[in-house]
Short mmCIF file of C-alpha atoms in Angstrom, two decimals:
data_model
loop_
_atom_site.label_atom_id
_atom_site.label_comp_id
_atom_site.label_asym_id
_atom_site.label_seq_id
_atom_site.Cartn_x
_atom_site.Cartn_y
_atom_site.Cartn_z
CA MET U 1 -45.40 57.90 46.91
CA ARG U 2 -44.02 59.12 43.61
CA SER U 3 -42.38 57.78 40.51
CA PHE U 4 -38.67 57.17 40.73
CA ARG U 5 -36.79 59.15 38.10
CA GLY U 6 -33.35 57.82 38.85
CA THR U 7 -31.53 54.93 37.17
CA VAL U 8 -31.68 51.42 38.61
CA SER U 9 -29.78 48.50 37.07
CA GLN U 10 -32.23 45.80 36.02
CA PRO U 11 -33.07 43.01 36.51
CA LEU U 12 -32.98 43.47 40.29
CA ASN U 13 -31.29 40.79 42.38
CA CYS U 14 -33.77 39.90 45.14
CA TYR U 15 -33.69 37.76 48.25
CA ASP U 16 -36.67 36.29 50.10
CA ALA U 17 -35.70 36.16 53.77
CA GLN U 18 -38.55 33.78 54.60
CA SER U 19 -37.74 31.09 52.01
CA GLY U 20 -34.06 31.89 51.59
CA ALA U 21 -34.50 31.99 47.79
CA TYR U 22 -32.64 34.26 45.38
CA PHE U 23 -34.28 35.51 42.20
CA GLN U 24 -34.33 38.41 39.73
CA LEU U 25 -37.16 40.81 38.87
CA GLN U 26 -37.69 43.20 35.97
CA LEU U 27 -39.84 46.05 37.42
CA GLU U 28 -41.71 48.58 35.29
CA GLU U 29 -43.00 52.03 36.39
CA LEU U 30 -40.85 51.89 39.46
CA ARG U 31 -42.11 53.89 42.45
CA ILE U 32 -40.54 54.40 45.85
CA ALA U 33 -42.16 55.18 49.20
CA GLY U 34 -40.28 56.86 52.05
CA PRO U 35 -37.04 57.38 50.18
CA GLU U 36 -33.91 58.15 52.19
CA LEU U 37 -30.73 59.39 50.54
CA SER U 38 -27.24 58.88 51.94
CA LYS U 39 -23.57 58.94 50.88
CA ILE U 40 -24.26 61.48 48.17
CA THR U 41 -21.34 62.59 46.05
CA ARG U 42 -21.04 64.59 42.88
CA GLU U 43 -19.10 63.58 39.78
CA GLY U 44 -19.37 66.19 37.04
CA THR U 45 -23.05 66.85 36.43
CA GLU U 46 -24.17 63.60 38.09
CA HIS U 47 -25.03 62.92 41.71
CA LEU U 48 -24.29 59.44 43.03
CA GLY U 49 -25.36 57.92 46.30
CA THR U 50 -27.47 55.34 48.09
CA ILE U 51 -31.27 55.40 48.21
CA THR U 52 -33.25 53.36 50.73
CA GLY U 53 -36.99 52.83 50.66
CA THR U 54 -39.88 50.57 49.66
CA LEU U 55 -40.04 49.90 45.93
CA TYR U 56 -43.31 49.40 44.04
CA GLY U 57 -43.94 48.45 40.43
CA TYR U 58 -45.32 45.70 38.26
CA ILE U 59 -43.36 42.68 37.09
CA SER U 60 -42.74 42.46 33.35
CA ARG U 61 -40.35 39.53 33.51
CA TRP U 62 -39.50 36.89 36.10
CA VAL U 63 -35.96 35.59 35.73
CA PRO U 64 -35.27 32.39 37.69
CA ALA U 65 -31.52 32.39 37.98
CA ARG U 66 -28.65 30.95 39.88
CA VAL U 67 -27.52 33.98 41.82
CA ARG U 68 -24.11 34.02 43.40
CA THR U 69 -24.32 33.26 47.10
CA GLU U 70 -22.17 35.84 48.84
CA HIS U 71 -20.75 35.06 52.24
CA PHE U 72 -19.72 38.45 53.54
CA ARG U 73 -17.16 38.76 56.26
CA GLU U 74 -16.75 42.22 57.55
CA ASP U 75 -13.32 43.57 56.72
CA THR U 76 -11.88 45.93 59.23
CA VAL U 77 -9.17 47.08 56.85
CA SER U 78 -9.93 50.58 55.64
CA ALA U 79 -8.11 53.41 54.02
CA ALA U 80 -5.67 55.47 56.02
CA GLY U 81 -6.99 58.71 57.38
CA LYS U 82 -9.71 59.83 59.69
CA ALA U 83 -12.57 60.17 57.24
CA GLU U 84 -13.86 57.38 54.99
CA PRO U 85 -13.82 58.41 51.33
CA LEU U 86 -17.21 58.85 49.76
CA SER U 87 -16.51 57.16 46.36
CA TRP U 88 -14.55 53.97 45.71
CA ALA U 89 -13.48 52.39 42.41
CA ARG U 90 -12.50 48.74 42.12
CA THR U 91 -8.97 48.07 40.87
CA ASP U 92 -7.54 44.99 39.14
CA ALA U 93 -5.89 43.89 42.37
CA HIS U 94 -7.55 40.97 44.14
CA GLU U 95 -6.74 37.94 46.26
CA PHE U 96 -8.24 34.53 47.03
CA LYS U 97 -8.56 32.26 50.01
CA ARG U 98 -10.18 28.89 50.60
CA THR U 99 -12.36 27.74 53.47
CA GLY U 100 -13.01 24.02 53.22
CA SER U 101 -14.08 23.32 49.65
CA GLN U 102 -15.31 26.89 49.06
CA ARG U 103 -13.13 29.52 47.40
CA PHE U 104 -13.46 33.22 48.28
CA ARG U 105 -12.24 36.41 46.64
CA ARG U 106 -11.96 40.03 47.61
CA ASP U 107 -11.05 43.06 45.52
CA ARG U 108 -9.05 46.18 46.24
CA TYR U 109 -10.69 49.60 45.88
CA VAL U 110 -9.22 53.08 45.42
CA SER U 111 -10.55 56.56 46.09
CA GLY U 112 -8.66 59.49 44.72
CA ALA U 113 -4.96 58.87 44.25
CA THR U 114 -3.83 57.69 47.67
CA ALA U 115 -6.73 56.03 49.50
CA TYR U 116 -7.00 52.21 49.23
CA ARG U 117 -9.07 49.58 50.97
CA TRP U 118 -9.99 45.89 50.61
CA GLY U 119 -13.60 44.95 49.95
CA ASN U 120 -15.57 42.13 51.55
CA TRP U 121 -14.90 38.45 50.83
CA TYR U 122 -17.41 36.76 48.51
CA ALA U 123 -17.72 33.17 47.29
CA VAL U 124 -16.60 32.33 43.76
CA ASP U 125 -16.51 29.20 41.63
CA GLY U 126 -13.39 27.59 40.16
CA GLY U 127 -9.87 27.51 41.40
CA TRP U 128 -7.53 24.59 41.71
CA SER U 129 -8.52 21.71 43.90
CA PHE U 130 -7.72 18.01 43.85
CA SER U 131 -11.03 17.15 42.20
CA GLY U 132 -10.67 20.05 39.78
CA MET U 133 -7.19 18.93 38.82
CA LEU U 134 -8.41 15.37 38.19
CA GLN U 135 -11.18 16.74 35.99
CA PHE U 136 -8.68 18.83 34.05
CA LEU U 137 -6.35 15.84 33.49
CA TRP U 138 -9.35 13.71 32.46
CA VAL U 139 -10.42 16.28 29.87
CA LEU U 140 -6.82 16.76 28.69
CA LEU U 141 -6.42 13.02 28.12
CA PHE U 142 -9.68 12.62 26.22
CA GLY U 143 -9.15 15.83 24.26
CA GLY U 144 -5.61 14.85 23.21
CA LEU U 145 -6.66 11.40 22.03
CA LEU U 146 -9.66 12.83 20.22
CA VAL U 147 -7.56 15.46 18.43
CA GLY U 148 -5.12 12.75 17.35
CA PHE U 149 -7.99 10.65 16.01
CA LEU U 150 -9.56 13.57 14.14
CA ILE U 151 -6.27 14.62 12.52
CA ARG U 152 -6.06 11.12 11.02
CA LEU U 153 -9.22 12.06 9.09
CA SER U 154 -7.19 14.62 7.09
CA TRP U 155 -8.90 17.95 6.32
CA VAL U 156 -12.27 16.81 7.68
CA GLY U 157 -10.68 16.11 11.05
CA LEU U 158 -8.86 19.45 11.03
CA LEU U 159 -12.15 21.27 10.42
CA LEU U 160 -13.73 19.46 13.35
CA VAL U 161 -10.78 20.32 15.59
CA GLY U 162 -11.11 23.97 14.55
CA PHE U 163 -14.83 23.94 15.33
CA PHE U 164 -14.24 22.55 18.82
CA LEU U 165 -11.55 25.15 19.48
CA VAL U 166 -13.96 27.94 18.55
CA VAL U 167 -16.61 26.48 20.86
CA PHE U 168 -14.05 26.23 23.65
CA LEU U 169 -12.93 29.85 23.27
CA VAL U 170 -16.50 31.18 23.14
CA SER U 171 -17.48 29.24 26.23
CA ARG U 172 -14.41 30.43 28.15
CA ILE U 173 -14.83 34.07 27.16
CA SER U 174 -18.51 34.14 28.10
CA ARG U 175 -19.23 34.54 31.81
CA LEU U 176 -23.01 34.33 31.50
CA GLY U 177 -25.20 31.39 32.42
CA VAL U 178 -25.62 30.57 28.74
CA GLY U 179 -21.85 30.44 28.32
CA ARG U 180 -21.40 28.08 31.23
CA ALA U 181 -24.14 25.82 29.87
CA PHE U 182 -22.49 25.88 26.44
CA PHE U 183 -19.21 24.94 28.09
CA SER U 184 -20.80 21.94 29.79
CA VAL U 185 -22.50 20.78 26.60
CA PHE U 186 -19.18 21.07 24.75
CA PHE U 187 -17.40 18.72 27.12
CA GLY U 188 -20.34 16.34 27.05
CA LEU U 189 -20.14 16.15 23.26
CA LEU U 190 -16.35 15.84 23.48
CA PHE U 191 -16.70 12.80 25.71
CA LEU U 192 -19.34 11.16 23.49
CA ILE U 193 -17.25 11.65 20.36
CA TYR U 194 -14.24 10.23 22.17
CA LEU U 195 -16.20 7.11 23.11
CA LEU U 196 -17.31 6.75 19.49
CA ALA U 197 -13.72 7.11 18.27
CA VAL U 198 -12.48 4.51 20.74
CA SER U 199 -15.26 2.11 19.72
CA VAL U 200 -14.38 2.48 16.04
CA SER U 201 -10.67 2.00 16.77
CA LEU U 202 -11.33 -1.14 18.81
CA PHE U 203 -13.52 -2.55 16.04
CA ARG U 204 -10.85 -1.89 13.43
CA SER U 205 -8.13 -3.36 15.62
CA ALA U 206 -10.22 -6.50 16.12
CA SER U 207 -10.68 -6.71 12.36
CA ALA U 208 -6.99 -6.21 11.60
CA GLY U 209 -5.09 -8.80 9.61
CA HIS U 210 -5.62 -10.23 6.18
CA PRO U 211 -9.18 -9.74 4.94
CA VAL U 212 -11.63 -12.57 4.98
CA VAL U 213 -12.24 -12.72 1.24
CA ARG U 214 -13.85 -14.93 -1.39
CA GLN U 215 -13.51 -18.64 -1.87
CA ALA U 216 -10.11 -20.19 -2.55
CA PRO U 217 -9.30 -20.93 -6.19
CA ALA U 218 -10.47 -24.42 -7.08
CA PRO U 219 -7.69 -26.66 -8.46
CA ASP U 220 -7.55 -26.60 -12.24
CA ASP U 221 -6.11 -29.71 -13.91
CA ARG U 222 -4.88 -27.48 -16.72
CA ASP U 223 -2.40 -25.84 -14.33
CA TYR U 224 0.98 -27.51 -14.04
CA THR U 225 4.68 -26.73 -13.66
CA HIS U 226 7.60 -28.27 -15.50
CA THR U 227 11.15 -27.50 -16.52
CA GLN U 228 12.49 -27.18 -20.02
CA PRO U 229 16.20 -27.27 -20.96
CA VAL U 230 17.56 -24.40 -22.99
CA THR U 231 20.34 -24.56 -25.52
CA ALA U 232 23.49 -22.57 -24.99
CA GLY U 233 23.17 -19.12 -26.50
CA ALA U 234 19.40 -18.95 -26.16
CA ARG U 235 18.36 -15.60 -24.73
CA GLY U 236 16.33 -15.22 -21.60
CA ALA U 237 15.88 -12.41 -19.11
CA GLY U 238 17.81 -10.08 -21.37
CA HIS U 239 21.05 -12.07 -21.55
CA PRO U 240 22.32 -15.33 -23.07
CA ALA U 241 21.44 -18.47 -21.12
CA GLU U 242 24.31 -20.51 -19.72
CA LYS U 243 25.01 -24.10 -20.69
CA GLY U 244 22.95 -26.50 -18.58
CA ASP U 245 20.45 -23.79 -17.66
CA GLU U 246 16.72 -24.50 -17.82
CA TRP U 247 13.39 -22.78 -17.90
CA VAL U 248 11.00 -23.07 -14.96
CA VAL U 249 7.65 -23.10 -16.77
CA HIS U 250 4.21 -22.58 -15.21
CA HIS U 251 1.24 -23.33 -17.43
CA ARG U 252 -1.81 -21.39 -16.24
CA ALA U 253 -5.46 -21.23 -17.25
CA TRP U 254 -7.67 -18.55 -15.69
CA SER U 255 -10.67 -16.29 -16.26
CA ASP U 256 -11.24 -12.61 -15.57
CA LEU U 257 -14.38 -11.25 -13.89
CA ASP U 258 -16.07 -10.71 -17.26
CA GLY U 259 -15.82 -14.42 -18.04
CA ASN U 260 -13.00 -14.13 -20.58
CA ASN U 261 -10.70 -17.16 -20.55
CA TYR U 262 -6.92 -17.03 -20.87
CA GLU U 263 -4.26 -19.72 -21.00
CA GLY U 264 -0.52 -19.89 -21.54
CA ASP U 265 2.98 -20.30 -20.11
CA VAL U 266 5.05 -17.97 -17.95
CA ARG U 267 8.69 -18.87 -17.50
CA VAL U 268 11.92 -17.73 -15.86
CA LEU U 269 15.45 -19.07 -16.18
CA ARG U 270 16.57 -21.05 -13.17
CA SER U 271 19.89 -19.18 -13.16
CA VAL U 272 18.03 -15.86 -13.03
CA TYR U 273 15.75 -17.18 -10.28
CA GLU U 274 18.79 -18.22 -8.20
CA GLN U 275 20.53 -14.91 -8.88
CA ALA U 276 17.48 -12.96 -7.70
CA GLY U 277 17.35 -15.06 -4.53
CA ALA U 278 21.04 -14.45 -3.81
CA GLU U 279 20.61 -10.68 -4.27
CA HIS U 280 17.59 -10.78 -2.00
CA ARG U 281 19.55 -12.46 0.78
CA ARG U 282 22.27 -9.82 0.47
CA LEU U 283 19.86 -6.92 0.96
CA ALA U 284 20.79 -5.10 4.15
CA GLY U 285 20.61 -1.65 5.63
CA LEU U 286 17.39 -0.63 3.89
CA SER U 287 15.21 1.70 5.94
CA GLY U 288 11.91 -0.09 5.38
CA LEU U 289 9.60 -1.89 2.97
CA PRO U 290 9.33 1.01 0.48
CA GLU U 291 13.10 0.82 -0.07
CA VAL U 292 12.90 -2.98 -0.38
CA TYR U 293 10.08 -2.74 -2.93
CA ARG U 294 11.92 -0.13 -4.99
CA SER U 295 15.16 -2.13 -5.04
CA MET U 296 13.47 -5.39 -6.07
CA ALA U 297 11.29 -3.77 -8.74
CA LEU U 298 14.27 -2.04 -10.35
CA SER U 299 16.36 -5.22 -10.28
CA ASP U 300 13.72 -7.58 -11.67
CA GLU U 301 11.88 -5.55 -14.30
CA GLY U 302 14.43 -6.55 -16.96
CA ARG U 303 14.42 -10.23 -15.94
CA LEU U 304 10.81 -11.10 -16.77
CA ASP U 305 10.94 -11.50 -20.55
CA GLY U 306 9.43 -14.98 -20.25
CA VAL U 307 6.46 -13.45 -18.41
CA TYR U 308 5.93 -10.40 -20.62
CA ALA U 309 5.82 -12.64 -23.72
CA LEU U 310 2.60 -14.35 -22.61
CA PHE U 311 0.80 -11.12 -21.72
CA ASP U 312 1.94 -9.37 -24.91
CA SER U 313 0.45 -12.15 -27.01
CA LEU U 314 -2.81 -12.25 -25.03
CA GLN U 315 -3.24 -8.50 -25.39
CA LEU U 316 -2.65 -8.70 -29.13
CA VAL U 317 -4.91 -11.70 -29.77
CA ASN U 318 -7.80 -10.48 -27.57
CA HIS U 319 -7.54 -6.79 -28.57
CA LEU U 320 -7.50 -5.68 -24.92
CA ASP U 321 -7.69 -1.99 -24.06
CA SER U 322 -5.86 -0.64 -21.00
CA THR U 323 -8.69 -1.40 -18.56
CA ARG U 324 -9.37 -4.94 -19.79
CA PHE U 325 -5.64 -5.65 -19.97
CA ALA U 326 -5.29 -4.56 -16.33
CA GLY U 327 -8.14 -6.89 -15.36
CA MET U 328 -6.44 -9.77 -17.16
CA LEU U 329 -3.14 -9.19 -15.30
CA VAL U 330 -4.73 -8.85 -11.85
CA SER U 331 -6.97 -11.90 -12.33
CA PHE U 332 -3.87 -13.91 -13.32
CA VAL U 333 -2.33 -13.14 -9.91
CA GLN U 334 -5.62 -13.60 -8.01
CA ASP U 335 -5.86 -17.12 -9.48
CA ILE U 336 -2.53 -18.19 -7.94
CA PRO U 337 -3.07 -20.02 -4.60
CA TYR U 338 -2.13 -18.01 -1.54
CA SER U 339 1.14 -18.74 0.27
CA SER U 340 2.54 -17.14 3.40
CA VAL U 341 5.95 -15.48 3.20
CA THR U 342 7.58 -14.63 6.53
CA ASP U 343 10.96 -13.47 7.76
CA GLY U 344 10.52 -15.79 10.75
CA SER U 345 9.66 -19.45 11.07
CA CYS U 346 6.54 -20.98 9.54
CA PRO U 347 3.92 -22.21 12.02
CA GLU U 348 3.36 -25.91 12.50
CA ARG U 349 0.42 -27.39 10.64
CA GLY U 350 -2.65 -27.31 12.85
CA GLY U 351 -1.40 -24.26 14.71
CA SER U 352 -3.26 -21.03 15.26
CA VAL U 353 -2.35 -19.79 11.80
CA SER U 354 -3.19 -22.49 9.30
CA SER U 355 -5.13 -20.93 6.47
CA GLY U 356 -4.88 -18.23 3.88
CA PRO U 357 -7.16 -15.22 3.47
CA ALA U 358 -9.99 -17.34 2.09
CA GLY U 359 -9.62 -20.06 4.70
CA GLU U 360 -7.77 -22.56 2.51
CA PRO U 361 -4.65 -24.41 3.72
CA TYR U 362 -1.60 -22.57 2.47
CA ASN U 363 2.03 -23.21 1.80
CA CYS U 364 4.50 -21.25 3.84
CA ILE U 365 8.09 -20.26 3.21
CA GLY U 366 10.03 -18.87 6.13
CA GLN U 367 13.30 -17.08 6.83
CA VAL U 368 12.71 -14.77 3.86
CA PRO U 369 14.42 -11.38 4.39
CA TYR U 370 11.83 -8.62 4.89
CA GLY U 371 9.00 -11.19 4.49
CA VAL U 372 8.50 -10.52 0.78
CA GLN U 373 9.63 -12.28 -2.42
CA SER U 374 10.94 -10.45 -5.46
CA PRO U 375 8.98 -10.64 -8.75
CA VAL U 376 11.42 -13.19 -10.24
CA GLU U 377 11.28 -15.34 -7.09
CA PHE U 378 7.47 -15.24 -7.19
CA MET U 379 7.42 -16.39 -10.83
CA GLY U 380 9.95 -19.10 -10.01
CA ASN U 381 8.11 -20.82 -7.14
CA PHE U 382 4.58 -19.33 -7.43
CA GLN U 383 4.45 -18.70 -3.67
CA GLY U 384 3.34 -15.26 -2.58
CA ASP U 385 1.30 -13.37 -0.02
CA CYS U 386 -0.21 -9.90 -0.35
CA ASP U 387 2.91 -7.75 -0.70
CA THR U 388 4.71 -10.30 -2.92
CA ARG U 389 1.73 -10.13 -5.28
CA THR U 390 1.40 -6.34 -5.25
CA LEU U 391 5.15 -5.96 -5.86
CA PHE U 392 4.99 -8.34 -8.84
CA LEU U 393 1.99 -6.49 -10.30
CA PHE U 394 3.65 -3.13 -9.65
CA THR U 395 6.62 -4.32 -11.73
CA LEU U 396 4.32 -5.55 -14.53
CA PHE U 397 2.24 -2.38 -14.70
CA ASP U 398 5.32 -0.17 -14.54
CA HIS U 399 6.72 -2.13 -17.51
CA TYR U 400 3.46 -1.52 -19.42
CA HIS U 401 3.55 2.22 -18.59
CA TYR U 402 0.63 2.43 -16.17
CA ARG U 403 0.55 4.77 -13.21
CA VAL U 404 0.72 2.24 -10.39
CA ALA U 405 1.26 2.21 -6.63
CA ILE U 406 1.63 -0.15 -3.69
CA LEU U 407 -0.38 0.72 -0.58
CA GLY U 408 0.13 -0.79 2.85
CA SER U 409 -1.63 -0.75 6.21
CA GLU U 410 0.10 -1.49 9.49
CA SER U 411 -3.28 -1.75 11.21
CA PHE U 412 -4.57 -4.42 8.82
CA ARG U 413 -1.15 -5.98 8.07
CA HIS U 414 -2.07 -6.08 4.40
CA SER U 415 -1.02 -4.72 1.01
CA LEU U 416 -3.11 -3.49 -1.92
CA LEU U 417 -2.43 -2.51 -5.51
CA GLY U 418 -3.32 0.99 -6.70
CA LEU U 419 -3.93 1.85 -10.38
CA GLU U 420 -4.65 5.22 -11.93
CA LEU U 421 -7.68 4.12 -13.97
CA PRO U 422 -11.11 5.76 -14.47
CA LEU U 423 -12.92 3.08 -12.48
CA PRO U 424 -15.43 3.47 -9.61
CA GLY U 425 -14.96 2.21 -6.08
CA SER U 426 -12.54 2.69 -3.22
CA ALA U 427 -9.63 4.90 -4.24
CA LYS U 428 -6.98 7.08 -2.67
CA MET U 429 -5.35 10.27 -3.90
CA ALA U 430 -1.61 10.77 -4.34
CA GLY U 431 -1.19 14.40 -5.31
CA ASN U 432 -3.57 14.99 -8.21
CA GLU U 433 -3.71 11.31 -9.16
CA ARG U 434 -6.56 9.03 -8.10
CA TYR U 435 -5.53 5.42 -7.56
CA VAL U 436 -8.31 2.84 -7.48
CA LEU U 437 -7.51 0.06 -4.99
CA TRP U 438 -7.39 -3.61 -5.97
CA GLU U 439 -7.31 -6.75 -3.83
CA THR U 440 -4.85 -9.36 -5.17
CA THR U 441 -4.97 -12.30 -2.73
CA SER U 442 -8.17 -13.99 -3.93
CA ARG U 443 -10.44 -14.24 -6.94
CA GLY U 444 -13.68 -12.31 -7.26
CA PHE U 445 -12.51 -8.79 -6.45
CA ARG U 446 -12.95 -6.03 -9.01
CA ALA U 447 -11.05 -2.76 -8.99
CA GLY U 448 -12.30 -0.56 -6.14
CA GLN U 449 -14.00 -3.46 -4.34
CA LEU U 450 -12.58 -4.21 -0.88
CA SER U 451 -13.69 -6.31 2.06
CA PRO U 452 -15.74 -4.13 4.45
CA GLU U 453 -13.35 -4.72 7.34
CA ILE U 454 -10.42 -3.13 5.48
CA ASP U 455 -12.34 -0.50 3.48
CA HIS U 456 -11.19 2.38 5.70
CA LEU U 457 -8.98 4.61 3.57
CA ASP U 458 -7.48 6.60 6.45
CA TYR U 459 -5.64 3.44 7.52
CA TRP U 460 -3.84 3.04 4.16
CA ASP U 461 -0.59 4.70 3.10
CA PHE U 462 1.36 4.75 -0.15
CA ASN U 463 4.50 2.60 0.04
CA LEU U 464 5.66 3.01 -3.56
CA VAL U 465 4.46 5.04 -6.56
CA ASN U 466 6.08 4.92 -9.98
CA THR U 467 7.21 8.28 -11.32
CA THR U 468 6.26 7.99 -14.98
CA SER U 469 3.71 6.32 -17.21
CA SER U 470 5.46 6.95 -20.50
#
């Protein structure tokens, strides 16, 4: 017995005939007893052939592995000619067949330029089957929904999608056991993330609607509404008042979150209020709420002189900077009791919808085009829901040269105010501008403070942003 000086590909694939087990061995100092050489051919300076004998050596590494089980079926197809070529090279040509649930493949070999033959059939994994197709469709469905969910997360979601694509490509390119395991782990993680995304979506859908916010404003006996006749020629809303016209006056007393108290009258001319309502009813053909908001804000900004007068005086008397002045305006609107505004019919009292966002009974006005009141209408009847309030405040802040926005959420069926102010809390970017979000439907909310069930910024979109602050 002597040392073997040839080259043997390691690890060696081995088969134990007694147990029927396949395994791999890494043998060192390989020796062979009773060697027999056959099918020797020469290629350049190398001699190739088959060696048969008993191998000896010591084991440096034991590799338990899943070795391909080959089911050989002798192929009688051979190359044309009398003598079998001595050296064969596998080509790219191959074919498959299926026996039961097992898929088999065989490859085509060439020797020289004209001799071809088919190799033996061997079992392979993969291929299309009914169960495989169902698995593919299952993965495609989950993957598509997951990608859609991640993209909603903006650049963070895109990075995650890119990571999963890299993992997918690496696992598909690799044909080793590690690659297949990586591929399985990838789809396991994909499924878990999908379940998490679905759970979050279901929770948010269940929480959709107006937020459950703070307590309803307690009635204040200092608040009242009355009318006041105006003399012919008196100016209001930027034009002379007509004979017989009157002011609709709301006296309000409220406090901001810092405990500062404010009190005074806001007023609109009844003729202007009726004109705004008539224009509202004539609105038609607008593509959506952003167009409605823009049209109403442009129409009504010059009709609120009786509202601006109160806030101008309060700012002057109390020496309010821009941040405190904003808090005074928002708290004024938060103090107004909630009312529902709908383009349909109002529900009957005692029905399934019978309270505002803080649980208090609310007034309801129905058959309002687009389900929102204009700023003048809101100041005339003091009835407004979330988007009526944000539209009114948008008009005020635009008049006072703030950068302001209206944000809406179809998922939560709600509207928020956005202000470009250096305040902490929940905020959303529009270009390079950061807009802090503000709840307007109930008292007690500071800028950037939202109810937990709606504090998910990926569900909020900008409906309207003013273009200038000067």
